[in-house]
Protein backbone atom coordinates (compact mmCIF):
# COMPACT_ATOMS: atom_id res chain seq x y z
CA UNK A 1 0.00 0.00 0.00
CA UNK A 2 1.26 3.45 -0.89
CA UNK A 3 1.42 5.65 2.16
CA UNK A 4 2.77 8.94 3.44
CA UNK A 5 5.75 8.44 5.71
CA UNK A 6 6.68 10.87 8.45
CA UNK A 7 9.70 10.99 10.74
CA UNK A 8 10.22 11.23 13.60
CA UNK A 9 7.05 9.74 15.07
CA UNK A 10 7.83 11.23 18.46
CA UNK A 11 10.18 14.01 19.48
CA UNK A 12 10.84 15.50 22.89
CA UNK A 13 13.13 18.49 22.95
CA UNK A 14 13.98 21.49 25.05
CA UNK A 15 12.93 25.02 24.36
CA UNK A 16 15.29 26.76 21.97
CA UNK A 17 16.34 23.64 20.11
CA UNK A 18 15.90 23.16 16.38
CA UNK A 19 13.38 20.57 15.25
CA UNK A 20 13.15 19.14 11.75
CA UNK A 21 10.26 16.94 10.65
CA UNK A 22 10.35 15.03 7.40
CA UNK A 23 7.69 13.69 5.11
CA UNK A 24 7.79 11.37 2.11
CA UNK A 25 4.59 11.88 0.10
CA UNK A 26 2.92 9.20 -1.97
CA UNK A 27 4.72 8.78 -5.27
CA UNK A 28 2.91 10.62 -8.03
CA UNK A 29 1.01 13.01 -5.78
CA UNK A 30 1.51 16.63 -6.79
CA UNK A 31 0.39 18.42 -3.62
CA UNK A 32 1.83 18.22 -0.11
CA UNK A 33 0.31 19.78 3.00
CA UNK A 34 1.58 20.40 6.52
CA UNK A 35 -1.00 20.55 9.30
CA UNK A 36 -0.66 21.02 13.05
CA UNK A 37 -3.19 19.52 15.46
CA UNK A 38 -3.77 20.59 19.05
CA UNK A 39 -6.69 20.05 21.38
CA UNK A 40 -7.46 23.75 21.42
CA UNK A 41 -7.14 24.62 17.73
CA UNK A 42 -7.84 21.37 15.95
CA UNK A 43 -6.15 20.84 12.57
CA UNK A 44 -4.51 24.02 11.30
CA UNK A 45 -3.13 24.31 7.79
CA UNK A 46 0.45 25.56 8.04
CA UNK A 47 1.69 25.37 4.45
CA UNK A 48 1.25 23.52 1.21
CA UNK A 49 3.15 22.87 -1.97
CA UNK A 50 2.05 21.97 -5.45
CA UNK A 51 4.58 20.45 -7.82
CA UNK A 52 7.17 21.34 -5.14
CA UNK A 53 6.39 25.06 -5.33
CA UNK A 54 5.21 26.69 -2.09
CA UNK A 55 1.70 28.01 -2.70
CA UNK A 56 0.66 29.22 0.70
CA UNK A 57 2.41 29.36 4.05
CA UNK A 58 0.22 32.01 5.63
CA UNK A 59 -0.75 29.65 8.44
CA UNK A 60 2.82 29.34 9.62
CA UNK A 61 4.63 31.58 12.14
CA UNK A 62 7.26 32.98 9.79
CA UNK A 63 9.81 33.96 12.37
CA UNK A 64 10.50 30.41 13.52
CA UNK A 65 8.93 27.99 11.06
CA UNK A 66 10.09 27.11 7.58
CA UNK A 67 8.84 24.55 5.10
CA UNK A 68 10.66 23.29 2.05
CA UNK A 69 10.39 20.61 -0.57
CA UNK A 70 13.91 19.93 -1.83
CA UNK A 71 12.70 17.18 -4.15
CA UNK A 72 9.52 15.34 -5.07
CA UNK A 73 10.09 12.65 -2.45
CA UNK A 74 10.83 14.87 0.55
CA UNK A 75 9.09 17.70 2.36
CA UNK A 76 10.52 19.23 5.52
CA UNK A 77 9.14 21.40 8.29
CA UNK A 78 11.66 23.10 10.52
CA UNK A 79 11.16 24.98 13.77
CA UNK A 80 14.02 27.12 15.04
CA UNK A 81 14.00 27.95 17.88
CA UNK A 82 11.27 25.73 19.29
CA UNK A 83 8.95 26.89 22.06
CA UNK A 84 6.63 25.00 24.42
CA UNK A 85 3.58 26.34 22.55
CA UNK A 86 4.80 24.44 19.47
CA UNK A 87 3.94 21.16 21.20
CA UNK A 88 1.44 19.43 18.94
CA UNK A 89 1.03 16.65 16.42
CA UNK A 90 2.30 17.67 13.01
CA UNK A 91 0.71 15.90 10.07
CA UNK A 92 1.89 15.76 6.52
CA UNK A 93 -0.63 14.87 3.83
CA UNK A 94 -0.34 14.40 0.10
CA UNK A 95 -2.89 14.43 -2.68
CA UNK A 96 -3.25 14.47 -6.41
CA UNK A 97 -5.14 17.70 -7.05
CA UNK A 98 -6.46 19.41 -10.14
CA UNK A 99 -8.55 18.22 -13.04
CA UNK A 100 -11.11 15.58 -12.15
CA UNK A 101 -9.29 14.39 -9.06
CA UNK A 102 -11.35 14.06 -5.90
CA UNK A 103 -8.78 15.87 -3.80
CA UNK A 104 -8.63 13.11 -1.17
CA UNK A 105 -5.84 13.84 1.27
CA UNK A 106 -3.72 10.95 2.47
CA UNK A 107 -2.18 11.63 5.86
CA UNK A 108 0.95 10.33 7.44
CA UNK A 109 0.82 9.01 11.00
CA UNK A 110 2.04 12.33 12.34
CA UNK A 111 5.01 13.57 14.33
CA UNK A 112 4.18 14.16 17.99
CA UNK A 113 6.32 17.02 19.23
CA UNK A 114 6.80 17.95 22.87
CA UNK A 115 8.85 21.03 23.68
CA UNK A 116 9.82 21.30 27.35
CA UNK B 1 -13.74 33.13 13.26
CA UNK B 2 -12.63 29.74 12.02
CA UNK B 3 -13.48 28.84 8.46
CA UNK B 4 -15.31 25.73 9.62
CA UNK B 5 -17.31 25.37 12.86
CA UNK B 6 -18.37 22.11 14.46
CA UNK B 7 -20.01 21.11 17.72
CA UNK B 8 -17.20 19.29 19.55
CA UNK B 9 -19.63 16.95 21.33
CA UNK B 10 -19.20 14.35 22.61
CA UNK B 11 -22.30 12.70 21.26
CA UNK B 12 -22.98 9.63 23.40
CA UNK B 13 -25.43 7.28 21.70
CA UNK B 14 -26.45 3.63 22.12
CA UNK B 15 -25.73 1.06 19.47
CA UNK B 16 -28.34 1.11 16.74
CA UNK B 17 -29.14 4.79 17.18
CA UNK B 18 -29.24 7.36 14.41
CA UNK B 19 -27.03 10.38 14.95
CA UNK B 20 -26.47 13.53 12.91
CA UNK B 21 -23.71 16.13 12.91
CA UNK B 22 -23.75 19.54 11.32
CA UNK B 23 -20.90 21.74 10.30
CA UNK B 24 -21.08 25.37 9.18
CA UNK B 25 -18.62 27.08 6.90
CA UNK B 26 -18.00 30.77 6.51
CA UNK B 27 -16.77 31.16 2.98
CA UNK B 28 -19.49 31.17 0.33
CA UNK B 29 -16.84 30.53 -2.29
CA UNK B 30 -16.16 27.10 -0.83
CA UNK B 31 -16.10 24.59 -3.59
CA UNK B 32 -15.69 21.11 -2.21
CA UNK B 33 -16.73 19.39 0.97
CA UNK B 34 -15.76 16.22 2.74
CA UNK B 35 -16.15 14.26 5.94
CA UNK B 36 -13.06 12.68 7.47
CA UNK B 37 -12.89 10.28 10.36
CA UNK B 38 -10.12 10.33 12.95
CA UNK B 39 -9.62 7.57 15.51
CA UNK B 40 -7.90 8.34 18.80
CA UNK B 41 -4.20 9.13 18.27
CA UNK B 42 -4.42 8.25 14.58
CA UNK B 43 -4.36 10.24 11.37
CA UNK B 44 -7.54 11.51 9.67
CA UNK B 45 -8.93 9.39 6.85
CA UNK B 46 -11.50 10.26 4.23
CA UNK B 47 -14.98 9.01 5.06
CA UNK B 48 -16.88 10.48 2.14
CA UNK B 49 -17.13 13.42 -0.19
CA UNK B 50 -20.21 15.62 -0.01
CA UNK B 51 -21.99 16.38 -3.26
CA UNK B 52 -24.54 19.11 -3.93
CA UNK B 53 -27.29 16.57 -4.49
CA UNK B 54 -26.46 14.68 -1.32
CA UNK B 55 -24.93 11.23 -1.28
CA UNK B 56 -25.16 8.01 0.61
CA UNK B 57 -22.64 5.29 1.40
CA UNK B 58 -24.17 2.43 3.29
CA UNK B 59 -25.25 3.72 6.70
CA UNK B 60 -23.77 7.17 6.07
CA UNK B 61 -25.54 10.04 4.35
CA UNK B 62 -23.98 13.42 3.63
CA UNK B 63 -25.90 16.56 2.70
CA UNK B 64 -24.87 20.03 1.57
CA UNK B 65 -26.98 23.15 2.09
CA UNK B 66 -25.30 25.99 0.23
CA UNK B 67 -27.99 28.55 1.08
CA UNK B 68 -27.44 28.08 4.80
CA UNK B 69 -23.75 27.20 4.41
CA UNK B 70 -23.72 23.92 6.27
CA UNK B 71 -23.01 20.30 5.63
CA UNK B 72 -24.35 17.37 7.58
CA UNK B 73 -23.51 13.75 8.23
CA UNK B 74 -26.14 11.21 9.24
CA UNK B 75 -25.15 7.82 10.63
CA UNK B 76 -27.86 5.19 10.86
CA UNK B 77 -27.75 2.02 12.94
CA UNK B 78 -24.65 3.14 14.84
CA UNK B 79 -21.99 0.54 15.54
CA UNK B 80 -19.41 0.48 18.31
CA UNK B 81 -16.78 0.82 15.59
CA UNK B 82 -18.25 4.18 14.56
CA UNK B 83 -16.80 5.72 17.73
CA UNK B 84 -14.36 8.33 16.50
CA UNK B 85 -14.01 12.03 15.81
CA UNK B 86 -15.66 13.25 12.62
CA UNK B 87 -14.04 16.20 10.86
CA UNK B 88 -15.75 18.28 8.24
CA UNK B 89 -13.59 19.78 5.53
CA UNK B 90 -14.06 22.40 2.90
CA UNK B 91 -11.74 22.96 0.06
CA UNK B 92 -11.01 25.72 -2.41
CA UNK B 93 -10.12 24.76 -5.95
CA UNK B 94 -9.21 21.27 -4.69
CA UNK B 95 -5.94 22.80 -3.59
CA UNK B 96 -6.46 24.18 -0.10
CA UNK B 97 -8.39 22.25 2.52
CA UNK B 98 -9.61 23.53 5.88
CA UNK B 99 -10.63 21.19 8.67
CA UNK B 100 -13.14 21.71 11.41
CA UNK B 101 -12.13 20.87 14.97
CA UNK B 102 -14.17 17.69 14.88
CA UNK B 103 -17.20 16.17 16.59
CA UNK B 104 -16.54 13.28 18.92
CA UNK B 105 -18.91 10.32 18.76
CA UNK B 106 -19.10 7.61 21.43
CA UNK B 107 -21.30 4.64 20.61
CA UNK B 108 -22.14 2.65 23.74
CA UNK B 109 -23.22 -1.00 23.97
XYZ file of N, CA, C and O in Angstrom, chain A residues 11 13 21-22 28 36 39 41 49 52 59 71 79 81 84 86 88 93 109:
76
model
N 8.985 13.200 19.223
C 10.179 14.010 19.481
C 9.945 14.804 20.749
O 8.940 15.516 20.863
N 11.960 17.627 23.008
C 13.125 18.491 22.947
C 12.970 19.628 23.943
O 11.905 19.817 24.535
N 11.166 18.066 10.937
C 10.262 16.943 10.654
C 10.279 16.682 9.157
O 10.325 17.631 8.360
N 10.236 15.411 8.804
C 10.349 15.028 7.396
C 9.142 14.234 6.946
O 8.509 13.527 7.750
N 3.881 10.209 -7.016
C 2.914 10.615 -8.031
C 1.955 11.699 -7.569
O 1.291 12.332 -8.398
N -0.994 21.155 11.630
C -0.664 21.016 13.045
C -1.978 20.781 13.786
O -2.972 21.474 13.533
N -5.357 20.181 20.827
C -6.694 20.048 21.382
C -7.467 21.359 21.227
O -8.662 21.364 20.948
N -6.941 24.025 19.065
C -7.137 24.619 17.729
C -7.576 23.625 16.666
O -7.939 24.026 15.565
N 2.359 22.798 -0.759
C 3.153 22.867 -1.973
C 2.403 22.164 -3.091
O 1.752 21.148 -2.857
N 6.011 20.913 -5.938
C 7.168 21.338 -5.144
C 7.231 22.834 -4.911
O 8.087 23.302 -4.156
N -0.368 30.201 7.143
C -0.745 29.651 8.438
C 0.420 29.386 9.360
O 0.245 28.932 10.486
N 12.978 17.992 -2.964
C 12.703 17.179 -4.147
C 11.325 16.545 -4.003
O 10.662 16.719 -2.977
N 11.481 23.989 12.741
C 11.158 24.984 13.766
C 12.470 25.365 14.450
O 13.196 24.514 14.956
N 13.927 28.878 16.754
C 14.003 27.952 17.880
C 12.618 27.459 18.300
O 11.627 28.159 18.120
N 7.624 25.941 23.877
C 6.625 24.997 24.423
C 5.282 25.061 23.710
O 4.611 24.038 23.548
N 4.736 25.196 20.722
C 4.797 24.435 19.466
C 4.451 22.964 19.677
O 4.327 22.210 18.706
N 2.621 19.794 19.726
C 1.436 19.431 18.940
C 1.772 18.174 18.148
O 2.893 17.673 18.194
N 0.337 15.556 4.685
C -0.627 14.869 3.830
C -0.260 15.128 2.380
O 0.289 16.188 2.047
N 1.221 9.328 9.622
C 0.819 9.009 10.996
C 1.104 10.138 11.973
O 0.691 10.088 13.118
